[in-house]
């Protein structure tokens, strides 16, 4: 069963703006990951944050993790039209175990 | 980096026929492969976990006789949708843990049953 919730479900912004997506989960986790999916395509791994980490950066991406609130956020700075996609968070209990996905956020970046 | 090749990328089949989807890990050994199903505008739902050389573990509500999973080698896992019906139309994605705490996903298979 899905344990993660994401908000917003849909987000529409203008190119150049920042996009923030949030994810909450219900149980203790080992790692939390963010994935991107273009329509009808497979998933692309964006960033992994371990349960003992609080923040991580990769290019225009910034991920935070608050294990006390069981939540994470993904910030995409200076968005581009090519960032339009669905974004999912996913958690695992141990490395290599099953991933549980959040409901996803559909991001639309308007040129 | 780790690559999982999934074939076919799309398939249309007649109701009542069977369809086989293959996932191969190209540059690493995948002891465990995960199979997900995704309906339009929804998230990924885990169907089953396949382990090389043993029976797959199915999630609650997933019919193991309908969705046959074979993981005969460390680089190949297959999902066969037997006696497919229109309600089985979906996007099927495989994933393997690549040993670096990450997961590599196949590109997905769009199954349409007519």
Tab-separated table of C-alpha atoms in Angstrom:
chain	number	residue	atom	x	y	z
A	1	UNK	CA	0.000	0.000	0.000
A	2	UNK	CA	1.118	3.530	-0.600
A	3	UNK	CA	2.395	5.173	2.506
A	4	UNK	CA	3.451	8.495	1.118
A	5	UNK	CA	1.471	11.581	0.464
A	6	UNK	CA	2.656	14.428	-1.654
A	7	UNK	CA	1.451	17.930	-2.032
A	8	UNK	CA	0.569	19.678	-4.044
A	9	UNK	CA	-0.891	17.098	-6.399
A	10	UNK	CA	-0.394	19.572	-9.219
A	11	UNK	CA	1.750	22.662	-9.503
A	12	UNK	CA	1.880	25.140	-12.354
A	13	UNK	CA	4.544	27.838	-12.412
A	14	UNK	CA	6.323	30.141	-14.820
A	15	UNK	CA	9.775	29.480	-16.138
A	16	UNK	CA	12.399	30.906	-13.806
A	17	UNK	CA	10.322	30.463	-10.674
A	18	UNK	CA	11.137	27.971	-7.958
A	19	UNK	CA	9.032	24.863	-7.430
A	20	UNK	CA	8.597	23.213	-4.061
A	21	UNK	CA	7.043	19.799	-3.577
A	22	UNK	CA	6.427	18.093	-0.279
A	23	UNK	CA	6.258	14.472	0.717
A	24	UNK	CA	5.150	12.837	3.937
A	25	UNK	CA	5.509	9.248	5.007
A	26	UNK	CA	4.229	7.133	7.838
A	27	UNK	CA	6.915	4.740	9.037
A	28	UNK	CA	10.603	4.908	9.872
A	29	UNK	CA	12.799	4.912	6.810
A	30	UNK	CA	16.319	4.126	5.735
A	31	UNK	CA	16.541	6.336	2.676
A	32	UNK	CA	14.233	8.705	0.864
A	33	UNK	CA	14.596	9.287	-2.820
A	34	UNK	CA	13.068	11.589	-5.358
A	35	UNK	CA	12.293	10.497	-8.890
A	36	UNK	CA	11.110	12.243	-11.989
A	37	UNK	CA	8.831	10.741	-14.613
A	38	UNK	CA	8.010	12.232	-17.948
A	39	UNK	CA	4.629	11.259	-19.294
A	40	UNK	CA	4.543	7.615	-20.322
A	41	UNK	CA	8.192	7.066	-19.535
A	42	UNK	CA	10.251	5.324	-16.888
A	43	UNK	CA	11.566	6.868	-13.719
A	44	UNK	CA	14.724	8.890	-13.476
A	45	UNK	CA	16.512	8.998	-10.137
A	46	UNK	CA	17.114	12.550	-8.986
A	47	UNK	CA	18.535	12.443	-5.504
A	48	UNK	CA	18.817	10.214	-2.454
A	49	UNK	CA	18.890	11.435	1.112
A	50	UNK	CA	19.680	9.143	3.997
A	51	UNK	CA	17.720	9.130	7.208
A	52	UNK	CA	20.634	10.697	9.097
A	53	UNK	CA	20.923	13.565	6.640
A	54	UNK	CA	18.897	16.751	6.774
A	55	UNK	CA	19.652	18.460	3.496
A	56	UNK	CA	21.211	17.633	0.203
A	57	UNK	CA	21.937	19.562	-2.980
A	58	UNK	CA	22.410	18.491	-6.551
A	59	UNK	CA	22.577	21.195	-9.181
A	60	UNK	CA	19.262	23.057	-9.115
A	61	UNK	CA	17.763	20.523	-6.725
A	62	UNK	CA	17.610	20.861	-2.982
A	63	UNK	CA	16.112	18.168	-0.801
A	64	UNK	CA	15.380	18.393	2.883
A	65	UNK	CA	14.408	15.645	5.271
A	66	UNK	CA	12.743	16.034	8.645
A	67	UNK	CA	12.489	12.621	10.242
A	68	UNK	CA	10.710	14.017	13.296
A	69	UNK	CA	7.879	15.178	11.052
A	70	UNK	CA	8.314	12.295	8.625
A	71	UNK	CA	8.449	14.690	5.728
A	72	UNK	CA	10.687	15.764	2.896
A	73	UNK	CA	10.678	18.572	0.385
A	74	UNK	CA	12.109	18.920	-3.076
A	75	UNK	CA	12.983	22.383	-4.313
A	76	UNK	CA	13.757	23.014	-7.949
A	77	UNK	CA	15.274	26.425	-8.449
A	78	UNK	CA	15.128	28.522	-11.604
A	79	UNK	CA	12.697	26.123	-13.229
A	80	UNK	CA	12.713	25.425	-16.940
A	81	UNK	CA	9.997	24.224	-19.268
A	82	UNK	CA	11.936	20.949	-19.545
A	83	UNK	CA	11.344	20.354	-15.834
A	84	UNK	CA	7.694	19.654	-16.620
A	85	UNK	CA	7.095	16.119	-15.336
A	86	UNK	CA	5.700	14.147	-12.435
A	87	UNK	CA	7.840	13.960	-9.330
A	88	UNK	CA	7.632	11.136	-6.822
A	89	UNK	CA	9.226	10.549	-3.475
A	90	UNK	CA	9.967	6.980	-2.464
A	91	UNK	CA	11.155	5.435	0.769
A	92	UNK	CA	12.741	2.167	1.748
A	93	UNK	CA	13.123	0.478	5.103
A	94	UNK	CA	16.522	-0.991	4.346
A	95	UNK	CA	18.918	-0.545	1.438
A	96	UNK	CA	17.781	-2.616	-1.498
A	97	UNK	CA	14.350	-3.383	-0.060
A	98	UNK	CA	11.088	-2.454	-1.695
A	99	UNK	CA	10.354	1.173	-2.427
A	100	UNK	CA	7.099	2.760	-1.380
A	101	UNK	CA	6.063	5.679	-3.526
A	102	UNK	CA	4.191	8.826	-2.730
A	103	UNK	CA	1.243	9.906	-4.817
A	104	UNK	CA	3.333	12.295	-6.871
A	105	UNK	CA	3.223	15.934	-7.920
A	106	UNK	CA	2.546	16.914	-11.499
A	107	UNK	CA	4.709	19.944	-12.211
A	108	UNK	CA	4.032	22.139	-15.209
A	109	UNK	CA	6.523	24.868	-16.018
A	110	UNK	CA	5.113	27.360	-18.478
A	111	UNK	CA	7.555	29.033	-20.867
B	1	UNK	CA	25.861	3.758	-14.414
B	2	UNK	CA	23.501	0.885	-13.788
B	3	UNK	CA	21.079	0.178	-16.615
B	4	UNK	CA	17.943	-1.908	-16.710
B	5	UNK	CA	16.627	-2.691	-20.153
B	6	UNK	CA	12.889	-3.359	-20.375
B	7	UNK	CA	11.130	-4.768	-23.419
B	8	UNK	CA	8.819	-4.274	-25.086
B	9	UNK	CA	8.190	-0.578	-24.551
B	10	UNK	CA	4.628	-0.971	-25.694
B	11	UNK	CA	2.376	-3.834	-26.682
B	12	UNK	CA	-1.195	-4.232	-27.852
B	13	UNK	CA	-2.765	-7.623	-27.423
B	14	UNK	CA	-6.146	-9.223	-27.784
B	15	UNK	CA	-8.188	-10.110	-24.751
B	16	UNK	CA	-7.411	-13.625	-23.565
B	17	UNK	CA	-3.853	-13.757	-24.818
B	18	UNK	CA	-0.667	-13.644	-22.757
B	19	UNK	CA	2.063	-11.059	-22.840
B	20	UNK	CA	5.621	-11.371	-21.582
B	21	UNK	CA	7.643	-8.403	-20.403
B	22	UNK	CA	11.393	-8.716	-19.912
B	23	UNK	CA	13.744	-6.774	-17.733
B	24	UNK	CA	17.486	-7.204	-17.973
B	25	UNK	CA	20.168	-5.649	-15.837
B	26	UNK	CA	22.919	-4.839	-18.300
B	27	UNK	CA	25.928	-4.044	-16.207
B	28	UNK	CA	25.184	-5.374	-12.765
B	29	UNK	CA	23.679	-8.401	-11.124
B	30	UNK	CA	20.178	-7.924	-9.833
B	31	UNK	CA	19.493	-10.376	-7.061
B	32	UNK	CA	16.140	-8.747	-6.517
B	33	UNK	CA	13.819	-7.219	-9.079
B	34	UNK	CA	10.660	-5.283	-8.299
B	35	UNK	CA	7.625	-5.093	-10.572
B	36	UNK	CA	5.314	-2.110	-10.418
B	37	UNK	CA	2.076	-1.186	-12.135
B	38	UNK	CA	1.003	2.363	-12.795
B	39	UNK	CA	-2.431	3.490	-13.925
B	40	UNK	CA	-2.847	6.857	-15.662
B	41	UNK	CA	-2.199	9.842	-13.440
B	42	UNK	CA	-1.482	7.590	-10.476
B	43	UNK	CA	1.571	6.527	-8.581
B	44	UNK	CA	3.490	3.272	-8.822
B	45	UNK	CA	2.035	0.298	-7.017
B	46	UNK	CA	4.317	-2.580	-6.158
B	47	UNK	CA	2.991	-5.818	-7.594
B	48	UNK	CA	5.674	-8.280	-6.623
B	49	UNK	CA	9.263	-8.775	-5.630
B	50	UNK	CA	11.228	-11.381	-7.507
B	51	UNK	CA	14.366	-13.011	-6.200
B	52	UNK	CA	16.754	-14.926	-8.390
B	53	UNK	CA	16.221	-18.634	-8.065
B	54	UNK	CA	13.177	-18.491	-5.823
B	55	UNK	CA	9.472	-17.785	-6.005
B	56	UNK	CA	8.304	-14.218	-6.243
B	57	UNK	CA	6.569	-12.513	-3.366
B	58	UNK	CA	3.297	-10.933	-4.406
B	59	UNK	CA	1.587	-7.978	-2.812
B	60	UNK	CA	-1.855	-8.380	-1.374
B	61	UNK	CA	-4.501	-8.369	-4.050
B	62	UNK	CA	-2.150	-9.297	-6.896
B	63	UNK	CA	-3.033	-12.633	-8.481
B	64	UNK	CA	0.105	-14.709	-8.769
B	65	UNK	CA	-1.477	-17.046	-11.316
B	66	UNK	CA	-2.307	-14.110	-13.534
B	67	UNK	CA	0.976	-12.266	-13.221
B	68	UNK	CA	3.677	-14.884	-13.558
B	69	UNK	CA	7.136	-13.779	-12.561
B	70	UNK	CA	10.300	-15.662	-13.387
B	71	UNK	CA	13.736	-14.603	-12.208
B	72	UNK	CA	15.896	-17.387	-13.568
B	73	UNK	CA	19.173	-15.508	-13.654
B	74	UNK	CA	20.872	-12.592	-11.962
B	75	UNK	CA	20.327	-10.439	-15.028
B	76	UNK	CA	16.857	-11.355	-16.244
B	77	UNK	CA	13.409	-11.196	-14.741
B	78	UNK	CA	10.191	-11.627	-16.693
B	79	UNK	CA	6.583	-10.767	-16.004
B	80	UNK	CA	3.918	-12.624	-17.962
B	81	UNK	CA	0.387	-11.296	-17.936
B	82	UNK	CA	-1.724	-14.361	-18.621
B	83	UNK	CA	-5.179	-14.286	-20.172
B	84	UNK	CA	-5.025	-10.530	-20.355
B	85	UNK	CA	-8.193	-8.472	-20.098
B	86	UNK	CA	-8.823	-4.780	-20.780
B	87	UNK	CA	-8.583	-4.006	-17.059
B	88	UNK	CA	-4.970	-5.216	-17.154
B	89	UNK	CA	-4.125	-2.349	-19.474
B	90	UNK	CA	-1.560	-0.330	-17.623
B	91	UNK	CA	2.044	0.808	-17.499
B	92	UNK	CA	4.338	-1.854	-16.041
B	93	UNK	CA	7.781	-0.914	-14.733
B	94	UNK	CA	10.553	-3.045	-13.321
B	95	UNK	CA	13.253	-1.940	-10.947
B	96	UNK	CA	16.391	-3.446	-9.492
B	97	UNK	CA	18.558	-2.453	-6.593
B	98	UNK	CA	21.920	-1.673	-8.126
B	99	UNK	CA	24.015	-2.273	-5.050
B	100	UNK	CA	24.873	1.376	-4.495
B	101	UNK	CA	21.830	2.094	-2.348
B	102	UNK	CA	20.019	3.179	-5.466
B	103	UNK	CA	17.411	1.649	-7.655
B	104	UNK	CA	17.460	1.536	-11.411
B	105	UNK	CA	14.208	1.465	-13.290
B	106	UNK	CA	13.382	0.082	-16.671
B	107	UNK	CA	11.781	2.381	-19.192
B	108	UNK	CA	8.393	0.773	-18.712
B	109	UNK	CA	5.963	-1.179	-20.864
B	110	UNK	CA	2.637	0.250	-21.949
B	111	UNK	CA	0.210	-2.669	-22.204
B	112	UNK	CA	-3.085	-2.175	-24.009
B	113	UNK	CA	-5.521	-5.061	-24.094
B	114	UNK	CA	-8.253	-4.781	-26.703
